[in-house]
GROMACS .gro file of C-alpha atoms in nm:
model
  366
    1MET     CA    1  10.813  19.568  23.843
    2SER     CA    2  10.548  19.315  23.773
    3LEU     CA    3  10.406  19.230  23.431
    4SER     CA    4  10.058  19.368  23.523
    5ALA     CA    5  10.203  19.706  23.620
    6VAL     CA    6  10.386  19.730  23.292
    7LEU     CA    7  10.065  19.653  23.098
    8LEU     CA    8   9.865  19.915  23.287
    9ALA     CA    9  10.133  20.174  23.226
   10ALA     CA   10  10.138  20.105  22.858
   11GLY     CA   11   9.761  20.144  22.832
   12PRO     CA   12   9.526  19.941  22.621
   13SER     CA   13   9.670  19.808  22.296
   14PRO     CA   14   9.494  19.930  21.981
   15SER     CA   15   9.288  19.661  21.807
   16PRO     CA   16   9.356  19.605  21.436
   17THR     CA   17   9.107  19.759  21.206
   18PRO     CA   18   8.965  19.573  20.902
   19SER     CA   19   9.146  19.804  20.670
   20ASP     CA   20   9.482  19.721  20.832
   21SER     CA   21   9.429  19.339  20.800
   22GLU     CA   22   9.318  19.344  20.435
   23THR     CA   23   9.591  19.570  20.300
   24PRO     CA   24   9.868  19.352  20.148
   25ARG     CA   25  10.220  19.418  20.239
   26VAL     CA   26  10.409  19.574  19.951
   27PRO     CA   27  10.760  19.432  19.921
   28SER     CA   28  11.018  19.689  19.948
   29LEU     CA   29  11.327  19.735  19.741
   30GLN     CA   30  11.531  19.579  20.017
   31ASP     CA   31  11.318  19.263  20.002
   32ALA     CA   32  11.367  19.241  19.627
   33GLN     CA   33  11.738  19.281  19.668
   34GLU     CA   34  11.747  19.006  19.931
   35SER     CA   35  11.547  18.767  19.703
   36ALA     CA   36  11.774  18.836  19.406
   37THR     CA   37  12.076  18.788  19.625
   38ASN     CA   38  11.943  18.450  19.751
   39ALA     CA   39  11.860  18.333  19.396
   40ALA     CA   40  12.198  18.438  19.267
   41GLY     CA   41  12.364  18.261  19.553
   42TRP     CA   42  12.160  17.940  19.486
   43VAL     CA   43  12.245  17.953  19.118
   44GLU     CA   44  12.608  18.022  19.198
   45GLN     CA   45  12.616  17.722  19.429
   46ASN     CA   46  12.441  17.476  19.187
   47TRP     CA   47  12.518  17.601  18.836
   48SER     CA   48  12.818  17.374  18.798
   49THR     CA   49  12.607  17.067  18.892
   50TRP     CA   50  12.326  17.152  18.651
   51LEU     CA   51  12.572  17.234  18.377
   52ALA     CA   52  12.745  16.901  18.423
   53ILE     CA   53  12.411  16.717  18.416
   54GLY     CA   54  12.298  16.902  18.103
   55LEU     CA   55  12.624  16.836  17.924
   56ARG     CA   56  12.608  16.468  18.021
   57VAL     CA   57  12.250  16.434  17.895
   58LEU     CA   58  12.339  16.612  17.573
   59LEU     CA   59  12.640  16.388  17.524
   60ILE     CA   60  12.430  16.073  17.581
   61VAL     CA   61  12.165  16.190  17.332
   62VAL     CA   62  12.423  16.278  17.068
   63ILE     CA   63  12.611  15.949  17.106
   64ALA     CA   64  12.284  15.749  17.096
   65ALA     CA   65  12.164  15.930  16.782
   66VAL     CA   66  12.496  15.887  16.602
   67LEU     CA   67  12.523  15.521  16.705
   68ARG     CA   68  12.166  15.450  16.592
   69ILE     CA   69  12.225  15.607  16.249
   70PHE     CA   70  12.553  15.420  16.208
   71VAL     CA   71  12.402  15.082  16.307
   72ARG     CA   72  12.099  15.124  16.081
   73ARG     CA   73  12.318  15.211  15.783
   74ALA     CA   74  12.548  14.918  15.858
   75ILE     CA   75  12.250  14.680  15.867
   76THR     CA   76  12.119  14.816  15.536
   77LYS     CA   77  12.459  14.775  15.369
   78LEU     CA   78  12.491  14.423  15.510
   79ILE     CA   79  12.153  14.319  15.366
   80ASP     CA   80  12.240  14.471  15.027
   81ARG     CA   81  12.575  14.292  15.024
   82MET     CA   82  12.406  13.960  15.104
   83ASN     CA   83  12.171  14.004  14.808
   84ARG     CA   84  12.456  14.091  14.572
   85THR     CA   85  12.659  13.792  14.693
   86VAL     CA   86  12.371  13.551  14.634
   87GLN     CA   87  12.306  13.692  14.287
   88SER     CA   88  12.673  13.662  14.192
   89VAL     CA   89  12.691  13.302  14.316
   90ASP     CA   90  12.372  13.208  14.130
   91GLY     CA   91  12.483  13.374  13.810
   92SER     CA   92  12.427  13.067  13.593
   93ALA     CA   93  12.113  13.003  13.394
   94LEU     CA   94  11.992  12.747  13.645
   95GLY     CA   95  12.076  12.976  13.934
   96GLY     CA   96  11.894  13.265  13.767
   97LEU     CA   97  11.580  13.055  13.752
   98LEU     CA   98  11.616  12.970  14.118
   99VAL     CA   99  11.634  13.337  14.221
  100ASN     CA  100  11.296  13.493  14.295
  101VAL     CA  101  11.345  13.869  14.298
  102GLU     CA  102  11.024  13.949  14.485
  103ARG     CA  103  11.089  13.672  14.734
  104ARG     CA  104  11.440  13.794  14.814
  105ARG     CA  105  11.327  14.156  14.827
  106GLN     CA  106  11.059  14.086  15.085
  107ARG     CA  107  11.290  13.863  15.284
  108SER     CA  108  11.561  14.131  15.287
  109GLN     CA  109  11.313  14.396  15.392
  110ALA     CA  110  11.180  14.177  15.673
  111ILE     CA  111  11.526  14.090  15.805
  112GLY     CA  112  11.644  14.452  15.782
  113SER     CA  113  11.330  14.579  15.954
  114VAL     CA  114  11.368  14.334  16.242
  115LEU     CA  115  11.737  14.408  16.291
  116ARG     CA  116  11.689  14.784  16.271
  117SER     CA  117  11.399  14.774  16.517
  118VAL     CA  118  11.596  14.563  16.766
  119ALA     CA  119  11.902  14.788  16.737
  120SER     CA  120  11.696  15.105  16.781
  121PHE     CA  121  11.516  14.959  17.083
  122LEU     CA  122  11.842  14.861  17.253
  123ILE     CA  123  12.019  15.190  17.183
  124ILE     CA  124  11.729  15.417  17.279
  125GLY     CA  125  11.643  15.209  17.587
  126THR     CA  126  12.001  15.216  17.711
  127ALA     CA  127  12.025  15.591  17.653
  128ALA     CA  128  11.700  15.652  17.844
  129LEU     CA  129  11.824  15.453  18.142
  130MET     CA  130  12.155  15.641  18.141
  131ILE     CA  131  11.972  15.977  18.134
  132LEU     CA  132  11.755  15.875  18.429
  133GLY     CA  133  12.067  15.766  18.615
  134THR     CA  134  12.224  16.104  18.544
  135PHE     CA  135  11.937  16.272  18.733
  136GLN     CA  136  12.013  16.040  19.027
  137ILE     CA  137  11.683  15.855  18.993
  138ASN     CA  138  11.677  15.515  19.158
  139LEU     CA  139  11.634  15.267  18.872
  140ALA     CA  140  11.602  14.954  19.085
  141PRO     CA  141  11.221  14.980  19.137
  142LEU     CA  142  11.172  15.070  18.770
  143LEU     CA  143  11.375  14.773  18.648
  144ALA     CA  144  11.201  14.540  18.892
  145SER     CA  145  10.858  14.659  18.777
  146ALA     CA  146  10.959  14.621  18.414
  147GLY     CA  147  11.082  14.270  18.482
  148VAL     CA  148  10.758  14.168  18.654
  149ALA     CA  149  10.551  14.325  18.376
  150GLY     CA  150  10.760  14.148  18.113
  151VAL     CA  151  10.712  13.811  18.282
  152ALA     CA  152  10.335  13.871  18.310
  153ILE     CA  153  10.309  13.976  17.947
  154GLY     CA  154  10.521  13.678  17.844
  155PHE     CA  155  10.289  13.433  18.020
  156GLY     CA  156   9.975  13.605  17.897
  157ALA     CA  157  10.090  13.642  17.536
  158ARG     CA  158  10.312  13.337  17.504
  159ASN     CA  159  10.145  13.236  17.178
  160LEU     CA  160  10.217  13.579  17.033
  161VAL     CA  161  10.580  13.559  17.144
  162THR     CA  162  10.609  13.208  16.998
  163ASP     CA  163  10.465  13.322  16.666
  164PHE     CA  164  10.698  13.620  16.652
  165LEU     CA  165  11.013  13.422  16.733
  166SER     CA  166  10.917  13.149  16.487
  167GLY     CA  167  10.864  13.411  16.217
  168VAL     CA  168  11.201  13.571  16.286
  169PHE     CA  169  11.391  13.241  16.262
  170MET     CA  170  11.187  13.137  15.957
  171ILE     CA  171  11.289  13.454  15.774
  172LEU     CA  172  11.653  13.437  15.888
  173GLU     CA  173  11.684  13.072  15.779
  174ASP     CA  174  11.504  13.138  15.449
  175GLN     CA  175  11.270  12.842  15.491
  176TYR     CA  176  11.021  12.977  15.237
  177GLY     CA  177  10.919  13.301  15.072
  178VAL     CA  178  10.665  13.468  14.848
  179GLY     CA  179  10.589  13.257  14.542
  180ASP     CA  180  10.691  12.926  14.699
  181THR     CA  181  10.451  12.633  14.715
  182ILE     CA  182  10.472  12.478  15.061
  183ASP     CA  183  10.306  12.209  15.271
  184ALA     CA  184  10.280  12.345  15.626
  185GLY     CA  185  10.094  12.046  15.769
  186VAL     CA  186   9.787  12.244  15.873
  187ALA     CA  187   9.750  12.389  15.521
  188SER     CA  188   9.923  12.386  15.185
  189GLY     CA  189   9.938  12.623  14.891
  190GLU     CA  190  10.132  12.911  14.739
  191VAL     CA  191  10.282  13.170  14.974
  192ILE     CA  192  10.140  13.515  14.896
  193GLU     CA  193  10.259  13.703  15.205
  194VAL     CA  194  10.515  13.639  15.478
  195GLY     CA  195  10.485  13.811  15.815
  196LEU     CA  196  10.652  13.781  16.151
  197ARG     CA  197  10.334  13.639  16.306
  198VAL     CA  198  10.115  13.504  16.023
  199THR     CA  199  10.187  13.351  15.682
  200LYS     CA  200   9.920  13.374  15.408
  201LEU     CA  201   9.877  13.082  15.168
  202ARG     CA  202   9.667  13.052  14.852
  203GLY     CA  203   9.515  12.705  14.831
  204ASP     CA  204   9.450  12.499  14.519
  205GLY     CA  205   9.083  12.599  14.527
  206GLY     CA  206   9.160  12.971  14.554
  207GLU     CA  207   9.104  12.991  14.930
  208ILE     CA  208   9.341  13.193  15.151
  209TRP     CA  209   9.486  13.025  15.459
  210TYR     CA  210   9.618  13.231  15.751
  211VAL     CA  211   9.875  13.014  15.925
  212ARG     CA  212  10.034  13.124  16.252
  213ASN     CA  213  10.408  13.074  16.244
  214GLY     CA  214  10.411  12.922  16.591
  215GLU     CA  215  10.173  12.642  16.485
  216VAL     CA  216  10.391  12.520  16.199
  217LYS     CA  217  10.580  12.210  16.311
  218ARG     CA  218  10.715  12.107  15.971
  219ILE     CA  219  10.757  12.274  15.634
  220GLY     CA  220  10.773  12.103  15.298
  221ASN     CA  221  10.894  12.350  15.036
  222LEU     CA  222  10.799  12.234  14.687
  223SER     CA  223  10.961  12.528  14.509
  224GLN     CA  224  11.325  12.511  14.615
  225GLY     CA  225  11.582  12.338  14.397
  226TRP     CA  226  11.398  12.117  14.149
  227ALA     CA  227  11.100  11.883  14.122
  228THR     CA  228  11.060  11.530  13.988
  229ALA     CA  229  10.798  11.412  13.740
  230ASN     CA  230  10.726  11.038  13.767
  231VAL     CA  231  10.501  10.849  13.524
  232ASP     CA  232  10.422  10.478  13.565
  233VAL     CA  233  10.323  10.305  13.241
  234THR     CA  234  10.137   9.974  13.283
  235VAL     CA  235  10.155   9.751  12.977
  236HIS     CA  236  10.040   9.398  12.904
  237ALA     CA  237  10.270   9.120  13.021
  238GLY     CA  238  10.304   8.984  12.667
  239GLU     CA  239  10.446   9.304  12.518
  240ASP     CA  240  10.801   9.326  12.383
  241LEU     CA  241  11.007   9.524  12.636
  242ASP     CA  242  11.260   9.640  12.378
  243ARG     CA  243  10.984   9.786  12.165
  244VAL     CA  244  10.826   9.951  12.470
  245LYS     CA  245  11.157  10.107  12.572
  246ALA     CA  246  11.233  10.225  12.218
  247THR     CA  247  10.891  10.393  12.197
  248LEU     CA  248  10.939  10.565  12.535
  249ASP     CA  249  11.288  10.685  12.438
  250GLU     CA  250  11.152  10.833  12.118
  251VAL     CA  251  10.877  11.016  12.309
  252ALA     CA  252  11.131  11.147  12.562
  253GLU     CA  253  11.375  11.271  12.298
  254LYS     CA  254  11.105  11.444  12.098
  255MET     CA  255  10.950  11.612  12.402
  256GLY     CA  256  11.285  11.733  12.535
  257ALA     CA  257  11.361  11.911  12.207
  258GLU     CA  258  11.034  12.101  12.181
  259GLU     CA  259  10.936  12.431  12.342
  260PRO     CA  260  10.836  12.515  12.610
  261TRP     CA  261  10.918  12.171  12.750
  262ASN     CA  262  11.291  12.215  12.693
  263GLU     CA  263  11.281  12.502  12.947
  264LEU     CA  264  11.064  12.318  13.199
  265LEU     CA  265  11.282  12.007  13.183
  266TRP     CA  266  11.606  12.047  13.377
  267GLY     CA  267  11.735  11.709  13.271
  268PRO     CA  268  11.674  11.435  13.015
  269ILE     CA  269  11.366  11.217  13.047
  270GLU     CA  270  11.487  10.876  13.163
  271VAL     CA  271  11.327  10.533  13.135
  272LEU     CA  272  11.428  10.371  13.463
  273GLY     CA  273  11.302  10.026  13.368
  274LEU     CA  274  11.058   9.779  13.517
  275ASP     CA  275  10.914   9.892  13.847
  276SER     CA  276  10.705   9.578  13.901
  277VAL     CA  277  10.609   9.260  13.715
  278LEU     CA  278  10.272   9.088  13.768
  279LEU     CA  279  10.098   8.792  13.607
  280ASP     CA  280   9.912   8.998  13.349
  281SER     CA  281  10.092   9.335  13.350
  282MET     CA  282  10.425   9.515  13.377
  283VAL     CA  283  10.493   9.865  13.514
  284VAL     CA  284  10.762  10.077  13.346
  285ARG     CA  285  10.868  10.394  13.527
  286VAL     CA  286  10.963  10.713  13.342
  287THR     CA  287  11.111  11.007  13.533
  288ALA     CA  288  11.240  11.359  13.465
  289LYS     CA  289  11.386  11.648  13.665
  290THR     CA  290  11.174  11.961  13.614
  291MET     CA  291  11.146  12.322  13.719
  292PRO     CA  292  11.002  12.364  14.070
  293GLY     CA  293  10.624  12.352  14.069
  294LYS     CA  294  10.602  12.220  13.710
  295SER     CA  295  10.614  11.847  13.775
  296LEU     CA  296  10.239  11.794  13.735
  297THR     CA  297  10.236  11.983  13.404
  298VAL     CA  298  10.520  11.770  13.268
  299GLU     CA  299  10.356  11.449  13.391
  300ARG     CA  300  10.027  11.528  13.215
  301GLU     CA  301  10.200  11.609  12.887
  302LEU     CA  302  10.418  11.298  12.912
  303ARG     CA  303  10.118  11.070  12.968
  304TRP     CA  304   9.943  11.230  12.671
  305ARG     CA  305  10.239  11.167  12.439
  306ILE     CA  306  10.299  10.813  12.565
  307LYS     CA  307   9.935  10.715  12.507
  308ARG     CA  308   9.940  10.845  12.151
  309ALA     CA  309  10.275  10.675  12.078
  310PHE     CA  310  10.153  10.343  12.216
  311ASP     CA  311   9.836  10.365  12.010
  312ALA     CA  312  10.044  10.422  11.697
  313ALA     CA  313  10.282  10.137  11.782
  314GLY     CA  314  10.005   9.893  11.876
  315ILE     CA  315  10.125   9.847  12.232
  316ARG     CA  316   9.850   9.741  12.466
  317ILE     CA  317   9.802   9.923  12.797
  318VAL     CA  318   9.640   9.733  13.079
  319GLY     CA  319   9.288   9.857  13.142
  320GLY     CA  320   9.186   9.882  12.778
  321ALA     CA  321   9.313   9.760  12.442
  322THR     CA  322   9.496  10.030  12.252
  323ALA     CA  323   9.540   9.821  11.935
  324PRO     CA  324   9.252   9.675  11.732
  325VAL     CA  325   9.174   9.319  11.835
  326GLU     CA  326   9.032   9.068  11.586
  327GLU     CA  327   8.702   8.930  11.707
  328GLN     CA  328   8.556   8.591  11.605
  329PRO     CA  329   8.212   8.596  11.439
  330VAL     CA  330   7.937   8.517  11.679
  331ASP     CA  331   7.705   8.223  11.600
  332PRO     CA  332   7.348   8.343  11.647
  333THR     CA  333   7.236   7.988  11.739
  334ALA     CA  334   7.509   7.940  11.998
  335GLY     CA  335   7.278   8.036  12.280
  336MET     CA  336   6.985   7.823  12.165
  337ALA     CA  337   6.909   7.479  12.302
  338ALA     CA  338   6.900   7.170  12.080
  339PRO     CA  339   6.554   7.078  11.948
  340SER     CA  340   6.369   6.805  12.135
  341VAL     CA  341   6.257   6.480  11.969
  342TYR     CA  342   5.921   6.526  12.124
  343ALA     CA  343   5.861   6.831  11.909
  344ASN     CA  344   5.824   6.601  11.601
  345ALA     CA  345   5.483   6.438  11.604
  346THR     CA  346   5.598   6.156  11.373
  347SER     CA  347   5.892   6.049  11.584
  348PRO     CA  348   5.870   5.718  11.768
  349GLN     CA  349   5.931   5.892  12.101
  350SER     CA  350   5.641   6.128  12.039
  351ALA     CA  351   5.415   5.837  11.934
  352ALA     CA  352   5.511   5.638  12.242
  353ALA     CA  353   5.436   5.936  12.463
  354SER     CA  354   5.093   6.000  12.300
  355PRO     CA  355   4.788   5.876  12.491
  356LEU     CA  356   4.607   5.568  12.361
  357ALA     CA  357   4.287   5.630  12.164
  358PRO     CA  358   3.968   5.481  12.316
  359PRO     CA  359   3.827   5.171  12.136
  360ALA     CA  360   3.547   5.227  11.887
  361PRO     CA  361   3.197   5.112  11.996
  362THR     CA  362   3.056   4.786  11.834
  363SER     CA  363   2.701   4.773  11.693
  364THR     CA  364   2.464   4.482  11.787
  365THR     CA  365   2.174   4.362  11.574
  366LYS     CA  366   1.861   4.226  11.723
   0.00000   0.00000   0.00000
């Protein structure tokens, strides 16, 4: 039987009505059972894998959190132990003066903050990569992109990276701190704030300098250890050196026993001797070891006392007589010229220089 005969026997097929096409098909109970069976089968097949992944992620998170807390506490204890060790070593009176509490506190906070930040970044970053690897995510493109981005950022912000690294090493090496007076080359003054990128200085005129740590090529710290006060005394070449030295020794002994100079002086004031000898003058150098940053104050006071002592002892300082000098009386006629002989009308020279009188006329008689 042909296909056309079969179609004619079956008659025309009924066309779908609009109501039949718009009516949604209601799932039956059998369909719901089949869906639940498929879901249960999928869960039964994969539950062990998801459970293993979840447990692995949870284990990584717990280990990372515990390790981060442990490392941060260890860094804090290490910084505290370093501070206690330094304070115990510098337990003497001189060492106590050298310890700046605020300076060490800020330095410790900066070092601890840097170490804790680096440790947290490494631990959390490693844990994140391990979690992504647990989900079977290909990390090669991510690491390559991060490497390229890091290189680009490094070239674009190389000055920022240089400043940051310089600040880190500066703090770790304790080159200077808050309260120190430093000479950074580009600026000098008292350090009022230390950062990982910028250091703030207070200049002698009250101005504030913002110095980038990467631009500092040399550092001269004027507040570490001790300072030296040097005073050069220039006296006349004819002065008695023994008397000059005895006067300076007396000034030094008296100043070293008075307050507050006995605290600012960390050693006896010494007369080193002749620094130079010229035709009309001699230079005697006086020096003293002082508290850091107090050398100028000691020098000013020492000059003041030396000048007063020399005035009392009659010792002359080159540049002005300190002792009274006897002056010869001045002759008021010393600047006048000698009188001339021609000023006297009766002198022979004046008569010889006078013009001859004309002869008198003679009278004639007729």
